[in-house]
PDB file of C-alpha atoms in Angstrom:
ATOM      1  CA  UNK X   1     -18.418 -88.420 -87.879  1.00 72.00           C
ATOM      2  CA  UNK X   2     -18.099 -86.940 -91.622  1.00 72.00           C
ATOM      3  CA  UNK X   3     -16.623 -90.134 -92.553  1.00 77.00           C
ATOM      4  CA  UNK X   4     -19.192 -92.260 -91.455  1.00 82.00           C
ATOM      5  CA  UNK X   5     -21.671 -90.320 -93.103  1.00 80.00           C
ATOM      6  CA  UNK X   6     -20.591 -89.914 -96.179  1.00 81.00           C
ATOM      7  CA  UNK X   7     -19.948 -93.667 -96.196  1.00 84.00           C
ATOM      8  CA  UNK X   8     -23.758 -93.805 -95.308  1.00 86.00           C
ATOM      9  CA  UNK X   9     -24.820 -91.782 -98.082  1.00 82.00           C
ATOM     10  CA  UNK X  10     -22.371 -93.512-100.665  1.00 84.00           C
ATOM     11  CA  UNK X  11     -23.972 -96.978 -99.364  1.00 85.00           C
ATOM     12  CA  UNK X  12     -27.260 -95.186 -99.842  1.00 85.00           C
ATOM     13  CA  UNK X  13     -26.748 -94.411-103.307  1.00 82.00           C
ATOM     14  CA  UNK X  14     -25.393 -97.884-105.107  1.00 83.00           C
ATOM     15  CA  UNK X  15     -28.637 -99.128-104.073  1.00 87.00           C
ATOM     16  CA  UNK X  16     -29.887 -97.696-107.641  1.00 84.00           C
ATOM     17  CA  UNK X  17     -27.363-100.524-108.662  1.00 88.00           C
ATOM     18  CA  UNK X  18     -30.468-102.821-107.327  1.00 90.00           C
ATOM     19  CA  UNK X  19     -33.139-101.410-109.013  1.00 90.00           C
ATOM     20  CA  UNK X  20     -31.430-101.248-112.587  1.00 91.00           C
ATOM     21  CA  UNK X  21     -30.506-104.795-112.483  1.00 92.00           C
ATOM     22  CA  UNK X  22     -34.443-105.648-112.011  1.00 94.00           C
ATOM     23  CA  UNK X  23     -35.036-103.234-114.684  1.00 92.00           C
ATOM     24  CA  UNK X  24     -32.410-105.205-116.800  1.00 95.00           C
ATOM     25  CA  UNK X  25     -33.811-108.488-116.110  1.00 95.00           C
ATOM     26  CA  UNK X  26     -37.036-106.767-117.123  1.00 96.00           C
ATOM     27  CA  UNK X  27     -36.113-105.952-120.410  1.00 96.00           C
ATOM     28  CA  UNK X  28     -34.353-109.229-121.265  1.00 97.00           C
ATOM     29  CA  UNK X  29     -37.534-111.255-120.109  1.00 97.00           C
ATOM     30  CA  UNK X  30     -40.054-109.258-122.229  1.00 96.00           C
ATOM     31  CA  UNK X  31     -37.381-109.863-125.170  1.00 96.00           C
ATOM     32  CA  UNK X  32     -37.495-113.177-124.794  1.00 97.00           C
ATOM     33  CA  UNK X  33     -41.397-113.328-124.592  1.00 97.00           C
ATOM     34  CA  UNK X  34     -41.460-111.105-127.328  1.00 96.00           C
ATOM     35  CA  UNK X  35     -39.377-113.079-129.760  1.00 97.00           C
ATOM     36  CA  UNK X  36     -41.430-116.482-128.454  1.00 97.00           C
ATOM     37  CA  UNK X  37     -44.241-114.828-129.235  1.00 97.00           C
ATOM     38  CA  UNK X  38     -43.376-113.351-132.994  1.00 96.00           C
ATOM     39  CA  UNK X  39     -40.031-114.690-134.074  1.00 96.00           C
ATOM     40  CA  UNK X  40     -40.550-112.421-137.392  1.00 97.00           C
ATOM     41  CA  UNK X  41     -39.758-109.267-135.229  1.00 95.00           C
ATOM     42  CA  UNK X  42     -36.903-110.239-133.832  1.00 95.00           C
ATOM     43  CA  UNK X  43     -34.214-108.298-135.054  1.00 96.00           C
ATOM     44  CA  UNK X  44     -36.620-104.804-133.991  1.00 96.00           C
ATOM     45  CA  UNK X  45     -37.456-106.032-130.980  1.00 96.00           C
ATOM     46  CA  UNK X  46     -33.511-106.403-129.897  1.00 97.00           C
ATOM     47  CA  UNK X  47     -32.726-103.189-131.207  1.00 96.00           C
ATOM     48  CA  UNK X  48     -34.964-101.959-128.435  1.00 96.00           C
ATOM     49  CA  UNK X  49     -34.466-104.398-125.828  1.00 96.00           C
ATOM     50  CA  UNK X  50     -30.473-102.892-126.426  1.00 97.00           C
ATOM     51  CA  UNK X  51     -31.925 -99.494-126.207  1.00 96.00           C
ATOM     52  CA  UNK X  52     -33.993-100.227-122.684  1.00 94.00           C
ATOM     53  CA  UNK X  53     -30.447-102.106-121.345  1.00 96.00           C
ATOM     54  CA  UNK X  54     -28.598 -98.874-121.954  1.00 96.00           C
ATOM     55  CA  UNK X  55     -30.980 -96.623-120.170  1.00 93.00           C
ATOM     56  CA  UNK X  56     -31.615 -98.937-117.240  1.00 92.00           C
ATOM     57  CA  UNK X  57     -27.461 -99.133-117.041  1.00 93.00           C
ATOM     58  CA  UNK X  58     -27.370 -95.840-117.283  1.00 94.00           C
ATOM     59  CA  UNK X  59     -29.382 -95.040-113.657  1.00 90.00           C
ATOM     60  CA  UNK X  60     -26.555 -97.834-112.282  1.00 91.00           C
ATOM     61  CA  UNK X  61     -23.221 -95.838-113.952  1.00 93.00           C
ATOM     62  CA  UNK X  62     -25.107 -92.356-112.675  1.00 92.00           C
ATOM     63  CA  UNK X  63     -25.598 -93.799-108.795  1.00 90.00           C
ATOM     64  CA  UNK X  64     -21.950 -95.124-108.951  1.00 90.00           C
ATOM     65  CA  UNK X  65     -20.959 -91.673-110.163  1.00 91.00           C
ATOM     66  CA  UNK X  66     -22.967 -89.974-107.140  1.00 88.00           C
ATOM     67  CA  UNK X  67     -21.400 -92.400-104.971  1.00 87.00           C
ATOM     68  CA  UNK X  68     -17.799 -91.583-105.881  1.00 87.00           C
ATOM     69  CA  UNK X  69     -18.342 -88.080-105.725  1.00 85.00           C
ATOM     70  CA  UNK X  70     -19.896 -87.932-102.486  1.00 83.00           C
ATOM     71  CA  UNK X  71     -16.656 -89.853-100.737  1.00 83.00           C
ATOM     72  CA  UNK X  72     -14.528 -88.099-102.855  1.00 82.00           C
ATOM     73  CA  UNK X  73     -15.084 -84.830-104.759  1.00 79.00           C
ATOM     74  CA  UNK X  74     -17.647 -83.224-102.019  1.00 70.00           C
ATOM     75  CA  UNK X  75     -15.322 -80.968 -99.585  1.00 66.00           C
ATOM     76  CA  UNK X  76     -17.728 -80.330 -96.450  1.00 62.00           C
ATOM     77  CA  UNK X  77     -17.242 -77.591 -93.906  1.00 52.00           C
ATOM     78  CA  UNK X  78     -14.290 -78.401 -91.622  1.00 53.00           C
ATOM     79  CA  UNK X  79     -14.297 -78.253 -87.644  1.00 58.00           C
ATOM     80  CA  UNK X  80     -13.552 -74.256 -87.687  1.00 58.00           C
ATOM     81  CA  UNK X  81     -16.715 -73.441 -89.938  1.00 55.00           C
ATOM     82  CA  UNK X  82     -14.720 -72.364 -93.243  1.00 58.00           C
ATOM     83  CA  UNK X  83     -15.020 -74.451 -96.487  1.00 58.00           C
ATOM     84  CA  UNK X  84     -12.361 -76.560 -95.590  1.00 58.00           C
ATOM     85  CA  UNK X  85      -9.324 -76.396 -98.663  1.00 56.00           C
ATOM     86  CA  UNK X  86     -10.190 -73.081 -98.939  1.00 55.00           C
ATOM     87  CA  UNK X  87      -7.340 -70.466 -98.842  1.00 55.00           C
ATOM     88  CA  UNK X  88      -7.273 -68.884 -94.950  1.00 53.00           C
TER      89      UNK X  88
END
């Protein structure tokens, strides 16, 4: 039953992975209109189109990091009711 549910809640949390990858494609596509737009500001505008990728990336690499740690680090309370690893 803990298995299953922490398999739930891992599932639950990768689907950040969804919503920075829009927010990726966002940033690319504005950089593109951008430098249509004004090809004089190019170089600028991808310094900050590098800056929004590594934020947007960054709510991806935190959701993976939630999702390893709730299948792997987080040590709920076993059948008996004590923190389970803990010294009896």
């Amino acid at each position: 039953m803990l298995e299953g549910a922490k398999s739930i809640g891992a599932g639950a949390a990768t689907i950040a992975s969804a919503g920075a990858a829009i927010g990726i494609g966002n940033v690319f596509s504005s950089l593109i209109h951008s430098v249509a737009r004004n090809p004089s500001l190019a170089k600028q505008l991808f310094g900050y189109a590098i800056l929004g990728f590594a934020l947007s990336e960054l709510i991806a690499l935190f959701a993976l990091m939630m999702a390893f740690l709730i299948l792997f680090a987080f040590r709920f309370f076993s059948k008996k009711g004590k923190l389970a690893g803990a010294p009896v």
